[in-house]
Every structure is written in C-alpha cells, then in structure tokens.
Short mmCIF file of N, CA and C and ligand atoms in Angstrom, two decimals:
data_model
loop_
_atom_site.label_atom_id
_atom_site.label_comp_id
_atom_site.label_asym_id
_atom_site.label_seq_id
_atom_site.Cartn_x
_atom_site.Cartn_y
_atom_site.Cartn_z
N MET T 422 -23.18 -28.02 -19.82
CA MET T 422 -22.39 -27.20 -18.98
C MET T 422 -21.73 -26.67 -21.19
N SER T 423 -22.58 -24.98 -21.14
CA SER T 423 -22.48 -25.17 -22.40
C SER T 423 -21.18 -24.55 -22.91
N LEU T 424 -20.66 -23.62 -21.85
CA LEU T 424 -19.13 -23.52 -21.68
C LEU T 424 -18.32 -24.58 -22.62
N ILE T 425 -18.46 -25.80 -22.49
CA ILE T 425 -17.32 -26.62 -22.23
C ILE T 425 -17.96 -27.17 -24.07
N GLU T 426 -19.26 -27.09 -24.21
CA GLU T 426 -19.36 -27.72 -25.52
C GLU T 426 -19.17 -26.24 -26.75
N LEU T 427 -18.96 -25.34 -26.38
CA LEU T 427 -19.47 -24.32 -27.15
C LEU T 427 -17.94 -24.17 -27.88
N GLU T 428 -17.16 -24.74 -26.81
CA GLU T 428 -14.96 -24.64 -26.43
C GLU T 428 -15.24 -25.88 -28.01
N LYS T 429 -16.31 -27.25 -27.64
CA LYS T 429 -15.71 -28.21 -27.94
C LYS T 429 -17.00 -27.39 -30.41
N ILE T 430 -17.48 -27.20 -30.39
CA ILE T 430 -17.95 -26.02 -31.55
C ILE T 430 -16.42 -25.78 -32.27
N ARG T 431 -16.43 -24.85 -31.23
CA ARG T 431 -15.53 -23.53 -31.86
C ARG T 431 -14.18 -25.02 -32.80
N ARG T 432 -13.88 -25.97 -31.72
CA ARG T 432 -11.93 -26.56 -31.93
C ARG T 432 -13.06 -27.16 -33.53
N ARG T 433 -14.27 -27.56 -33.73
CA ARG T 433 -14.64 -28.52 -35.03
C ARG T 433 -14.26 -27.39 -35.76
N VAL T 434 -14.92 -26.43 -35.86
CA VAL T 434 -15.36 -25.30 -36.94
C VAL T 434 -13.57 -25.01 -37.41
N SER T 435 -12.91 -24.82 -35.95
CA SER T 435 -11.42 -24.74 -36.53
C SER T 435 -11.12 -25.23 -37.06
N ILE T 436 -10.81 -26.52 -37.68
CA ILE T 436 -10.51 -27.59 -38.46
C ILE T 436 -11.17 -28.21 -39.38
N CYS T 437 -12.85 -27.48 -39.61
CA CYS T 437 -13.99 -28.10 -40.49
C CYS T 437 -13.55 -28.30 -41.73
N THR T 438 -14.10 -29.31 -42.25
CA THR T 438 -13.24 -29.76 -44.70
C THR T 438 -15.09 -30.08 -45.00
N LYS T 439 -16.45 -29.68 -44.24
CA LYS T 439 -17.38 -29.48 -44.60
C LYS T 439 -17.76 -29.12 -46.06
N CYS T 440 -16.89 -28.22 -46.08
CA CYS T 440 -17.30 -27.38 -47.55
C CYS T 440 -16.22 -26.43 -48.56
N ASP T 441 -15.95 -26.82 -49.36
CA ASP T 441 -15.04 -25.74 -50.28
C ASP T 441 -14.80 -24.48 -49.71
N LEU T 442 -15.11 -24.46 -48.69
CA LEU T 442 -14.13 -22.65 -48.23
C LEU T 442 -13.03 -23.04 -47.18
N CYS T 443 -13.08 -24.21 -47.09
CA CYS T 443 -11.92 -24.53 -46.56
C CYS T 443 -10.67 -24.68 -47.35
N LYS T 444 -10.63 -24.83 -48.55
CA LYS T 444 -9.48 -25.09 -49.48
C LYS T 444 -9.38 -22.95 -48.87
N SER T 445 -9.89 -22.01 -49.32
CA SER T 445 -9.17 -21.14 -49.45
C SER T 445 -8.85 -19.95 -48.34
N ARG T 446 -9.74 -20.44 -47.57
CA ARG T 446 -9.42 -19.78 -46.44
C ARG T 446 -7.99 -19.64 -45.56
N THR T 447 -7.79 -18.52 -44.66
CA THR T 447 -6.78 -18.75 -44.28
C THR T 447 -7.04 -18.55 -42.36
N ASN T 448 -7.80 -19.16 -42.68
CA ASN T 448 -8.48 -19.60 -40.69
C ASN T 448 -10.09 -19.21 -40.50
N ALA T 449 -10.49 -20.38 -39.87
CA ALA T 449 -11.77 -20.85 -40.30
C ALA T 449 -12.09 -19.50 -38.93
N VAL T 450 -13.68 -18.94 -38.54
CA VAL T 450 -13.61 -18.22 -37.90
C VAL T 450 -14.76 -18.43 -37.21
N PRO T 451 -14.71 -19.19 -35.68
CA PRO T 451 -15.76 -19.43 -35.32
C PRO T 451 -16.17 -18.28 -34.53
N GLY T 452 -18.24 -18.69 -33.45
CA GLY T 452 -18.86 -17.25 -32.75
C GLY T 452 -17.18 -17.21 -31.65
N LYS T 453 -17.56 -15.98 -31.46
CA LYS T 453 -16.88 -15.47 -30.52
C LYS T 453 -17.59 -13.98 -29.39
N GLY T 454 -17.56 -15.03 -28.23
CA GLY T 454 -18.66 -14.14 -27.20
C GLY T 454 -18.70 -14.19 -25.68
N TYR T 455 -19.83 -14.19 -25.03
CA TYR T 455 -20.15 -14.58 -23.82
C TYR T 455 -21.73 -15.47 -23.70
N TYR T 456 -20.61 -16.89 -23.27
CA TYR T 456 -21.43 -18.19 -23.38
C TYR T 456 -23.21 -18.03 -22.67
N LYS T 457 -23.21 -17.32 -21.78
CA LYS T 457 -23.77 -16.65 -21.37
C LYS T 457 -25.28 -15.51 -21.82
N SER T 458 -24.77 -15.38 -22.53
CA SER T 458 -25.16 -13.96 -23.30
C SER T 458 -26.90 -13.68 -23.49
N LYS T 459 -27.04 -12.89 -23.44
CA LYS T 459 -29.05 -12.65 -24.01
C LYS T 459 -29.12 -12.71 -25.39
N LEU T 460 -27.64 -12.60 -25.86
CA LEU T 460 -27.84 -11.68 -27.56
C LEU T 460 -26.54 -12.48 -28.19
N ILE T 461 -27.78 -13.14 -29.45
CA ILE T 461 -26.74 -13.13 -30.36
C ILE T 461 -26.51 -12.84 -31.80
N PHE T 462 -25.71 -12.62 -32.04
CA PHE T 462 -25.47 -11.68 -33.34
C PHE T 462 -25.22 -12.23 -34.25
N VAL T 463 -25.90 -12.42 -35.67
CA VAL T 463 -25.17 -13.30 -36.92
C VAL T 463 -24.71 -12.47 -38.01
N GLY T 464 -23.85 -12.46 -38.74
CA GLY T 464 -23.88 -11.57 -39.84
C GLY T 464 -23.84 -12.78 -40.95
N GLU T 465 -23.30 -12.34 -42.01
CA GLU T 465 -22.94 -13.17 -43.19
C GLU T 465 -21.69 -13.85 -43.57
N ALA T 466 -21.13 -13.66 -43.44
CA ALA T 466 -19.73 -14.67 -43.66
C ALA T 466 -18.22 -13.95 -43.30
N PRO T 467 -16.93 -14.47 -42.73
CA PRO T 467 -16.20 -13.69 -42.59
C PRO T 467 -15.63 -13.03 -43.77
N GLY T 468 -14.73 -11.77 -43.62
CA GLY T 468 -14.13 -10.78 -44.34
C GLY T 468 -12.76 -11.49 -44.45
N ARG T 469 -12.20 -10.68 -44.97
CA ARG T 469 -10.74 -10.46 -45.13
C ARG T 469 -10.07 -10.38 -43.58
N SER T 470 -9.93 -9.52 -43.53
CA SER T 470 -9.69 -9.35 -41.55
C SER T 470 -10.14 -10.46 -40.79
N GLU T 471 -10.85 -10.77 -40.64
CA GLU T 471 -11.74 -11.75 -39.70
C GLU T 471 -11.10 -13.20 -40.92
N ASP T 472 -10.69 -13.56 -41.57
CA ASP T 472 -9.69 -14.52 -41.73
C ASP T 472 -8.90 -14.64 -42.10
N LYS T 473 -8.09 -13.19 -41.68
CA LYS T 473 -6.22 -13.36 -41.31
C LYS T 473 -6.48 -13.42 -39.39
N GLN T 474 -7.63 -13.01 -38.92
CA GLN T 474 -7.10 -13.10 -37.43
C GLN T 474 -8.37 -14.44 -36.80
N GLY T 475 -8.74 -14.81 -37.39
CA GLY T 475 -9.76 -16.02 -37.06
C GLY T 475 -10.82 -15.04 -35.87
N GLU T 476 -11.06 -13.98 -36.20
CA GLU T 476 -12.60 -13.56 -35.12
C GLU T 476 -13.40 -12.76 -36.13
N PRO T 477 -14.62 -12.97 -35.12
CA PRO T 477 -15.99 -12.60 -36.41
C PRO T 477 -16.01 -11.16 -36.13
N PHE T 478 -16.25 -10.08 -36.91
CA PHE T 478 -16.61 -8.63 -37.29
C PHE T 478 -15.17 -7.81 -36.54
N VAL T 479 -13.90 -8.08 -36.76
CA VAL T 479 -12.60 -7.44 -36.17
C VAL T 479 -12.25 -6.64 -37.31
N GLY T 480 -12.71 -6.42 -38.32
CA GLY T 480 -12.93 -4.99 -39.62
C GLY T 480 -13.09 -3.87 -39.46
N VAL T 481 -13.85 -3.56 -40.75
CA VAL T 481 -14.10 -2.00 -41.36
C VAL T 481 -15.31 -2.48 -40.33
N ALA T 482 -16.25 -3.35 -41.10
CA ALA T 482 -17.88 -3.54 -40.89
C ALA T 482 -17.65 -3.96 -39.61
N GLY T 483 -16.99 -4.75 -38.65
CA GLY T 483 -16.71 -4.67 -37.24
C GLY T 483 -16.34 -3.34 -36.40
N LYS T 484 -16.23 -2.73 -37.07
CA LYS T 484 -16.01 -1.31 -36.32
C LYS T 484 -17.53 -0.16 -36.63
N LYS T 485 -18.22 -0.47 -37.00
CA LYS T 485 -19.36 0.20 -37.86
C LYS T 485 -20.06 -0.80 -36.43
N LEU T 486 -20.10 -1.69 -36.32
CA LEU T 486 -20.89 -3.02 -35.68
C LEU T 486 -20.86 -2.12 -33.97
N SER T 487 -19.34 -1.78 -33.76
CA SER T 487 -18.57 -1.53 -32.16
C SER T 487 -19.50 -0.30 -31.73
N ILE T 488 -19.37 0.51 -33.38
CA ILE T 488 -19.83 1.98 -32.84
C ILE T 488 -21.31 2.20 -32.02
N ALA T 489 -22.53 1.31 -32.98
CA ALA T 489 -23.49 1.04 -32.93
C ALA T 489 -24.07 1.04 -31.62
N LEU T 490 -23.12 -0.66 -31.03
CA LEU T 490 -23.33 -0.94 -30.36
C LEU T 490 -23.55 0.04 -28.92
N GLU T 491 -22.11 0.50 -29.16
CA GLU T 491 -21.33 1.42 -27.85
C GLU T 491 -22.92 2.63 -27.87
N TYR T 492 -23.35 2.59 -29.06
CA TYR T 492 -24.20 4.47 -28.84
C TYR T 492 -25.71 3.55 -28.09
N ALA T 493 -25.52 2.21 -28.24
CA ALA T 493 -26.82 1.48 -27.60
C ALA T 493 -26.72 1.47 -26.33
N GLY T 494 -25.52 1.53 -25.61
CA GLY T 494 -24.71 1.05 -24.22
C GLY T 494 -24.73 -0.23 -24.33
N ILE T 495 -24.59 -0.69 -25.07
CA ILE T 495 -24.54 -2.79 -24.94
C ILE T 495 -23.00 -3.32 -25.78
N PRO T 496 -21.76 -3.38 -24.74
CA PRO T 496 -20.92 -4.16 -24.40
C PRO T 496 -20.61 -5.08 -24.95
N ARG T 497 -19.76 -5.07 -25.77
CA ARG T 497 -19.64 -6.43 -26.97
C ARG T 497 -19.13 -7.12 -26.24
N ASP T 498 -18.86 -7.02 -25.19
CA ASP T 498 -17.69 -8.63 -24.40
C ASP T 498 -19.10 -9.08 -23.72
N LYS T 499 -20.54 -8.48 -23.75
CA LYS T 499 -21.55 -9.22 -23.27
C LYS T 499 -22.33 -9.65 -24.04
N ILE T 500 -21.95 -9.73 -25.42
CA ILE T 500 -22.79 -10.68 -26.56
C ILE T 500 -22.08 -11.37 -27.46
N TYR T 501 -22.16 -12.48 -27.80
CA TYR T 501 -21.76 -13.30 -28.75
C TYR T 501 -22.56 -13.21 -30.43
N ILE T 502 -21.05 -13.69 -30.74
CA ILE T 502 -21.02 -12.74 -32.14
C ILE T 502 -20.47 -13.83 -33.24
N THR T 503 -21.64 -14.02 -34.57
CA THR T 503 -21.03 -15.58 -34.98
C THR T 503 -21.51 -15.07 -36.81
N ASN T 504 -21.04 -15.74 -37.64
CA ASN T 504 -21.86 -16.06 -38.97
C ASN T 504 -22.73 -17.62 -38.86
N VAL T 505 -23.08 -16.68 -40.88
CA VAL T 505 -24.06 -17.82 -41.03
C VAL T 505 -23.13 -18.71 -41.78
N VAL T 506 -22.22 -18.51 -42.39
CA VAL T 506 -21.02 -19.24 -43.03
C VAL T 506 -19.65 -18.88 -41.96
N LYS T 507 -18.33 -19.94 -41.53
CA LYS T 507 -17.69 -19.57 -40.82
C LYS T 507 -16.13 -19.27 -41.32
N CYS T 508 -16.44 -19.91 -42.51
CA CYS T 508 -15.18 -19.53 -43.78
C CYS T 508 -15.31 -18.55 -44.77
N ARG T 509 -14.06 -17.24 -45.23
CA ARG T 509 -13.84 -16.01 -45.59
C ARG T 509 -14.64 -16.84 -47.06
N PRO T 510 -15.67 -16.65 -48.06
CA PRO T 510 -15.87 -17.06 -49.42
C PRO T 510 -14.87 -16.09 -50.40
N PRO T 511 -14.66 -16.74 -51.29
CA PRO T 511 -13.07 -15.79 -51.90
C PRO T 511 -14.21 -14.75 -52.30
N LYS T 512 -13.31 -13.61 -52.96
CA LYS T 512 -13.59 -12.55 -52.73
C LYS T 512 -14.70 -11.80 -51.96
N ASN T 513 -15.05 -12.16 -51.03
CA ASN T 513 -16.13 -11.86 -50.29
C ASN T 513 -17.14 -12.03 -50.85
N ARG T 514 -17.62 -12.56 -52.15
CA ARG T 514 -19.16 -13.13 -52.46
C ARG T 514 -19.84 -14.02 -51.59
N ILE T 515 -21.50 -13.27 -51.82
CA ILE T 515 -22.20 -14.09 -50.83
C ILE T 515 -22.06 -15.04 -51.04
N PRO T 516 -22.16 -15.78 -49.71
CA PRO T 516 -22.10 -17.99 -49.77
C PRO T 516 -22.79 -18.60 -50.44
N LYS T 517 -22.68 -19.53 -51.05
CA LYS T 517 -23.17 -20.03 -52.04
C LYS T 517 -24.57 -21.62 -51.27
N ASP T 518 -25.87 -21.73 -50.91
CA ASP T 518 -26.66 -22.57 -50.69
C ASP T 518 -26.04 -23.98 -50.04
N SER T 519 -25.43 -24.56 -50.79
CA SER T 519 -24.53 -25.40 -50.22
C SER T 519 -23.54 -25.10 -49.46
N GLU T 520 -22.78 -23.97 -49.18
CA GLU T 520 -21.48 -23.60 -48.22
C GLU T 520 -22.55 -22.86 -46.95
N LYS T 521 -23.94 -22.63 -46.69
CA LYS T 521 -24.76 -22.45 -45.53
C LYS T 521 -24.96 -23.49 -45.12
N LYS T 522 -26.22 -24.60 -46.00
CA LYS T 522 -26.37 -25.69 -45.36
C LYS T 522 -24.94 -26.46 -45.12
N ALA T 523 -24.11 -26.50 -45.24
CA ALA T 523 -22.91 -27.70 -44.59
C ALA T 523 -22.37 -26.53 -43.36
N CYS T 524 -22.20 -25.46 -43.32
CA CYS T 524 -22.35 -24.77 -41.70
C CYS T 524 -23.51 -24.78 -41.00
N GLU T 525 -23.96 -25.27 -41.12
CA GLU T 525 -25.51 -24.60 -40.02
C GLU T 525 -25.84 -25.55 -39.41
N ARG T 526 -25.13 -26.55 -38.72
CA ARG T 526 -25.18 -27.30 -38.26
C ARG T 526 -24.83 -26.42 -36.93
N TYR T 527 -23.52 -25.91 -37.11
CA TYR T 527 -22.70 -24.72 -36.20
C TYR T 527 -23.72 -23.60 -35.21
N LEU T 528 -24.15 -22.79 -36.26
CA LEU T 528 -24.94 -21.48 -35.61
C LEU T 528 -26.50 -22.38 -35.28
N LYS T 529 -27.10 -23.51 -35.56
CA LYS T 529 -27.87 -23.76 -34.85
C LYS T 529 -27.34 -24.52 -32.86
N SER T 530 -26.23 -25.15 -33.42
CA SER T 530 -25.80 -25.64 -32.30
C SER T 530 -25.43 -24.75 -31.07
N GLU T 531 -24.93 -23.41 -31.86
CA GLU T 531 -24.33 -22.08 -31.42
C GLU T 531 -25.64 -21.41 -29.97
N ILE T 532 -27.00 -21.04 -31.13
CA ILE T 532 -28.49 -20.80 -30.42
C ILE T 532 -28.48 -21.50 -29.49
N SER T 533 -29.02 -22.95 -29.58
CA SER T 533 -28.73 -24.07 -28.79
C SER T 533 -28.18 -23.35 -27.51
N LEU T 534 -27.21 -23.92 -27.17
CA LEU T 534 -26.25 -23.78 -26.15
C LEU T 534 -26.35 -22.89 -25.73
N ILE T 535 -26.51 -21.71 -25.72
CA ILE T 535 -26.41 -20.02 -25.15
C ILE T 535 -28.18 -19.58 -25.34
N LYS T 536 -28.98 -19.88 -26.07
CA LYS T 536 -30.68 -19.79 -25.41
C LYS T 536 -30.04 -18.55 -25.16
N PRO T 537 -30.52 -17.47 -26.24
CA PRO T 537 -30.44 -16.09 -26.26
C PRO T 537 -31.85 -16.23 -25.70
N LYS T 538 -31.95 -14.19 -25.12
CA LYS T 538 -33.86 -13.95 -25.46
C LYS T 538 -33.96 -13.40 -26.86
N ILE T 539 -32.88 -12.82 -28.02
CA ILE T 539 -32.82 -12.68 -28.70
C ILE T 539 -31.54 -12.75 -29.78
N ILE T 540 -32.07 -12.93 -31.08
CA ILE T 540 -30.98 -13.53 -32.00
C ILE T 540 -31.51 -12.05 -32.89
N CYS T 541 -29.78 -11.27 -32.86
CA CYS T 541 -30.22 -10.55 -33.76
C CYS T 541 -29.12 -10.53 -35.40
N VAL T 542 -30.29 -10.22 -36.24
CA VAL T 542 -30.27 -11.04 -37.52
C VAL T 542 -29.42 -9.66 -38.13
N MET T 543 -28.66 -10.06 -38.85
CA MET T 543 -28.25 -9.13 -39.54
C MET T 543 -27.49 -9.14 -40.79
N GLY T 544 -28.59 -8.32 -41.53
CA GLY T 544 -28.29 -8.27 -42.85
C GLY T 544 -29.30 -9.47 -43.69
N ASN T 545 -29.21 -9.65 -45.07
CA ASN T 545 -30.47 -10.40 -45.96
C ASN T 545 -29.49 -11.84 -46.25
N THR T 546 -28.13 -12.18 -46.10
CA THR T 546 -27.71 -13.10 -46.08
C THR T 546 -28.73 -14.24 -44.75
N ALA T 547 -28.32 -13.16 -43.64
CA ALA T 547 -28.50 -14.04 -42.15
C ALA T 547 -30.00 -14.38 -42.17
N TYR T 548 -30.99 -13.35 -42.23
CA TYR T 548 -32.19 -13.39 -42.52
C TYR T 548 -33.33 -14.12 -43.61
N HIS T 549 -32.11 -14.54 -44.85
CA HIS T 549 -32.64 -15.32 -45.35
C HIS T 549 -32.14 -17.23 -44.92
N SER T 550 -31.17 -17.26 -44.78
CA SER T 550 -30.84 -18.36 -43.93
C SER T 550 -31.59 -18.96 -42.51
N LEU T 551 -32.03 -17.67 -41.15
CA LEU T 551 -32.80 -18.36 -40.32
C LEU T 551 -34.04 -18.18 -40.89
N LEU T 552 -34.25 -16.92 -41.18
CA LEU T 552 -35.92 -16.98 -41.48
C LEU T 552 -36.84 -17.22 -42.61
N GLY T 553 -35.63 -17.44 -43.62
CA GLY T 553 -36.69 -17.08 -45.63
C GLY T 553 -37.08 -16.05 -46.22
N GLY T 554 -36.17 -14.83 -44.60
CA GLY T 554 -36.70 -13.55 -45.62
C GLY T 554 -35.93 -13.50 -46.88
N SER T 555 -36.34 -11.43 -47.00
CA SER T 555 -35.30 -11.28 -48.33
C SER T 555 -35.14 -10.08 -48.48
N ASN T 556 -36.09 -9.34 -47.83
CA ASN T 556 -35.90 -7.71 -47.49
C ASN T 556 -35.72 -6.97 -46.58
N ILE T 557 -34.58 -7.32 -46.33
CA ILE T 557 -34.11 -6.66 -44.50
C ILE T 557 -34.13 -5.22 -44.89
N THR T 558 -33.96 -4.39 -45.94
CA THR T 558 -34.64 -2.76 -46.14
C THR T 558 -35.47 -2.49 -44.84
N LYS T 559 -36.94 -3.51 -45.34
CA LYS T 559 -38.29 -2.72 -45.58
C LYS T 559 -38.32 -2.98 -44.11
N ASP T 560 -37.37 -4.61 -43.45
CA ASP T 560 -38.14 -5.45 -42.35
C ASP T 560 -37.33 -4.66 -41.20
N HIS T 561 -36.06 -4.39 -40.68
CA HIS T 561 -35.63 -3.87 -40.44
C HIS T 561 -36.56 -3.29 -39.97
N GLY T 562 -35.98 -3.62 -37.68
CA GLY T 562 -36.62 -2.80 -36.55
C GLY T 562 -37.62 -4.07 -36.19
N LYS T 563 -38.22 -5.02 -36.75
CA LYS T 563 -39.04 -5.88 -36.81
C LYS T 563 -38.53 -6.99 -35.91
N ILE T 564 -39.66 -7.66 -35.03
CA ILE T 564 -39.82 -9.20 -34.24
C ILE T 564 -39.90 -9.62 -34.56
N ILE T 565 -39.74 -10.87 -34.93
CA ILE T 565 -40.04 -12.30 -35.39
C ILE T 565 -39.62 -13.60 -34.74
N GLU T 566 -41.37 -13.98 -34.17
CA GLU T 566 -40.72 -15.36 -33.09
C GLU T 566 -40.76 -16.67 -34.26
N ARG T 567 -39.83 -17.22 -33.83
CA ARG T 567 -40.47 -18.54 -35.05
C ARG T 567 -39.55 -19.39 -33.82
N ASP T 568 -40.74 -20.76 -33.69
CA ASP T 568 -39.97 -22.07 -32.92
C ASP T 568 -39.29 -21.88 -31.98
N GLY T 569 -40.00 -21.28 -31.23
CA GLY T 569 -39.09 -20.83 -29.54
C GLY T 569 -38.50 -19.93 -29.30
N ASN T 570 -37.80 -19.48 -30.83
CA ASN T 570 -36.86 -18.50 -30.75
C ASN T 570 -37.14 -17.12 -30.93
N ARG T 571 -36.61 -16.28 -30.60
CA ARG T 571 -36.71 -14.90 -30.36
C ARG T 571 -36.08 -14.22 -31.40
N TYR T 572 -36.34 -13.36 -33.22
CA TYR T 572 -35.71 -13.04 -34.14
C TYR T 572 -35.67 -11.19 -34.11
N PHE T 573 -34.00 -10.30 -33.89
CA PHE T 573 -34.91 -8.93 -34.28
C PHE T 573 -33.86 -8.93 -35.84
N LEU T 574 -34.61 -8.33 -36.31
CA LEU T 574 -33.69 -7.78 -37.99
C LEU T 574 -33.34 -6.23 -38.31
N THR T 575 -32.06 -6.45 -38.04
CA THR T 575 -31.45 -4.94 -38.45
C THR T 575 -30.75 -5.23 -39.72
N ILE T 576 -30.09 -4.39 -40.61
CA ILE T 576 -29.23 -3.92 -41.65
C ILE T 576 -27.75 -4.84 -41.15
N HIS T 577 -26.97 -5.50 -41.82
CA HIS T 577 -25.61 -5.64 -42.39
C HIS T 577 -24.76 -4.05 -42.12
N PRO T 578 -24.06 -4.16 -40.63
CA PRO T 578 -23.14 -3.12 -40.70
C PRO T 578 -22.35 -2.57 -41.92
N ALA T 579 -21.70 -4.04 -42.87
CA ALA T 579 -20.82 -3.68 -44.09
C ALA T 579 -21.57 -2.42 -44.72
N ALA T 580 -23.23 -2.75 -44.71
CA ALA T 580 -23.75 -1.55 -45.65
C ALA T 580 -23.65 -0.07 -45.07
N THR T 581 -23.14 0.21 -43.94
CA THR T 581 -22.52 1.33 -43.44
C THR T 581 -21.95 2.16 -43.91
N ILE T 582 -20.88 1.55 -44.40
CA ILE T 582 -19.29 1.73 -44.02
C ILE T 582 -19.39 3.19 -45.10
N TYR T 583 -20.31 3.07 -46.48
CA TYR T 583 -20.25 4.51 -46.60
C TYR T 583 -21.94 5.21 -46.82
N ASN T 584 -22.34 4.86 -45.62
CA ASN T 584 -23.75 5.32 -45.92
C ASN T 584 -23.76 5.91 -44.25
N GLN T 585 -23.90 7.75 -44.28
CA GLN T 585 -24.21 7.48 -42.59
C GLN T 585 -25.68 7.70 -42.22
N SER T 586 -26.15 7.30 -43.52
CA SER T 586 -27.65 7.54 -42.62
C SER T 586 -28.48 5.76 -42.72
N LEU T 587 -27.45 5.49 -42.98
CA LEU T 587 -27.31 3.83 -42.75
C LEU T 587 -26.96 3.71 -41.40
N LEU T 588 -25.53 4.25 -41.06
CA LEU T 588 -25.79 4.00 -40.37
C LEU T 588 -26.03 4.59 -38.66
N LYS T 589 -27.31 5.72 -39.11
CA LYS T 589 -27.80 5.74 -38.33
C LYS T 589 -29.08 4.77 -37.93
N THR T 590 -29.88 4.36 -39.13
CA THR T 590 -30.73 2.99 -38.75
C THR T 590 -30.36 2.23 -38.19
N LEU T 591 -28.74 1.65 -38.58
CA LEU T 591 -28.37 0.81 -37.31
C LEU T 591 -28.22 0.79 -35.74
N LYS T 592 -27.95 2.08 -35.88
CA LYS T 592 -27.67 2.64 -34.22
C LYS T 592 -29.03 3.12 -33.32
N SER T 593 -30.05 3.09 -34.51
CA SER T 593 -31.17 3.73 -33.73
C SER T 593 -31.98 2.14 -33.97
N ASP T 594 -32.18 1.28 -34.53
CA ASP T 594 -32.21 -0.46 -34.49
C ASP T 594 -31.76 -0.87 -32.91
N MET T 595 -30.38 -0.61 -32.57
CA MET T 595 -29.66 -1.22 -31.65
C MET T 595 -30.62 -0.60 -30.18
N LYS T 596 -30.80 0.29 -30.44
CA LYS T 596 -31.54 1.07 -29.28
C LYS T 596 -32.62 0.35 -28.81
N ALA T 597 -33.21 0.39 -30.10
CA ALA T 597 -34.45 -0.63 -30.22
C ALA T 597 -34.90 -1.52 -29.61
N LEU T 598 -33.36 -2.63 -29.84
CA LEU T 598 -33.62 -3.52 -29.43
C LEU T 598 -33.31 -3.52 -28.24
N VAL T 599 -32.14 -2.81 -27.49
CA VAL T 599 -31.90 -2.58 -26.36
C VAL T 599 -33.72 -2.50 -25.31
N LYS T 600 -34.75 -1.78 -25.87
CA LYS T 600 -35.87 -1.54 -25.48
C LYS T 600 -36.55 -2.84 -25.08
N ILE T 601 -36.25 -3.32 -25.98
CA ILE T 601 -37.35 -4.87 -25.73
C ILE T 601 -36.45 -6.06 -25.06
N LEU T 602 -35.31 -5.98 -25.42
CA LEU T 602 -34.63 -7.28 -24.18
C LEU T 602 -35.41 -6.56 -22.87
N ASN T 603 -35.34 -5.09 -22.52
CA ASN T 603 -35.84 -4.83 -20.98
C ASN T 603 -36.63 -4.97 -21.32
N GLY T 604 -37.88 -5.02 -21.86
CA GLY T 604 -38.73 -5.38 -21.65
C GLY T 604 -39.29 -7.05 -21.42
N ILE T 605 -38.45 -7.60 -22.42
CA ILE T 605 -38.66 -9.14 -21.58
C ILE T 605 -38.84 -9.82 -20.64
N LYS T 606 -39.39 -10.44 -19.82
CA LYS T 606 -39.23 -10.71 -18.44
C LYS T 606 -38.57 -12.59 -18.27
N GLY T 607 -37.98 -12.25 -17.12
CA GLY T 607 -37.04 -12.99 -17.15
C GLY T 607 -35.73 -13.59 -17.53
N1 LIG D 41 -18.87 -9.19 -42.42
C1 LIG D 41 -19.83 -10.00 -41.80
O1 LIG D 41 -21.18 -10.36 -42.15
N2 LIG D 41 -18.79 -11.46 -40.71
C2 LIG D 41 -17.67 -10.99 -40.50
O2 LIG D 41 -17.16 -11.27 -39.40
C3 LIG D 41 -17.28 -9.39 -40.51
C4 LIG D 41 -17.78 -8.59 -41.84
FE1 LIG D 42 -16.95 -25.53 -42.29
FE2 LIG D 42 -18.68 -23.83 -42.36
FE3 LIG D 42 -15.79 -23.46 -42.82
FE4 LIG D 42 -17.01 -24.46 -44.67
S1 LIG D 42 -17.84 -22.71 -44.41
S2 LIG D 42 -15.60 -25.69 -44.09
S3 LIG D 42 -19.26 -26.26 -42.83
S4 LIG D 42 -16.88 -23.97 -41.06
#
C-alpha cells in the first residue's frame, strides 16, 4: 500500500544523515501531498521557510506556485510536491552533485510509489537531476518521455518572484499541463 510506504520514506527523510546538509538543517522536508496524485511537482531544495516548517513550498516561492496552480484549476491538496534534495543548503546555494546523489533514492521512491501520469519538473536543478537538461528557459512547456515516465518542464516558481512576465509563463505552463493531463487516457 503506497500510503504506508510513503509514510516510511517520510520518516526516513526526517531523520536522514546521508549527506552534510543534515548538519545545518532545522527540519528535513519530505514530500507532501496526495498519495494517489496524477501529478508530482519537483523543485530544487527547501528554502528558509520550508526548513523552519518542515514542508515543501510554503514560503514566497510556494505562494507563486499556488497562484499558478489556482489559475489552472489544479487544487494543491490533489497533487504531490517534493524536491530534489530534502534539506536546505546553507544560504540557499544550489545543491552539490554529492548531495543530489545522496538524496536521489527518496525522489525515485516517491515517483515509483505514486506512479504519477506526469512529473512536473520545476527549474534547472530538477531538470538536470532528472533528465540531464540544462536550459529550462528554452525548454519549458515541453513533454519528455523517458524510461516509462512522462515529464513536463516548467520554470522554478522562485524565478517569478520579482518577474511578472515569468509568473505569466508559469501560469500558462500550468494550463498547458492540465490540457496534456486531460488528454492522457486511462
Ligand atoms: N524552492 C524549492 O525549490 N523548494 C521549496 O520547497 C521551496 C523553495
Ligand atoms: Fe538525507 Fe537528503 Fe537531507 Fe542529505 S539532503 S541529509 S540525503 S534527506
């Protein structure tokens, strides 16, 4: 039963010491959301608010994500949101390859338990980790099928904080995502 298995991952993450990020975190931030969701959203790493509260995308970037989701009619409690690394890197630096490697089992397990129809990849860190990509600005809005998974690419919500035109991009990507999801059979 994937709910129980997900709960196990959550508990493992909360006490994990597999990389040095465990030393500076306040709380590890496991993924959160509906265990049968058709969509998984993957960000980079927790920020300050997430580290404080132990939940993903609850700070300013999370607010932007909520705005875009609401615009597209995606209820936040019907999706699953997680990050490439589950602990906050000091001063929000980009996670190191060694940290991503140490943490990747958790994300892989989340994906294989939930079996979403689409994995929404937000920003370059997730794009690079999951698909080896590097230019989300150019590639956003695209679908990539690989190894039995279907990925949708979009920009990172944090990029929209001081940029209204990028918020528009994120919103229209979310609408496109809904269209694609509705077009998938089964
Ligand atoms: N940015 C991320 O990538 N993830 C979060 O959970 C919050 C901000
Ligand atoms: Fe463990 Fe991931 Fe946190 Fe590193 S970032 S301590 S691997 S949960």
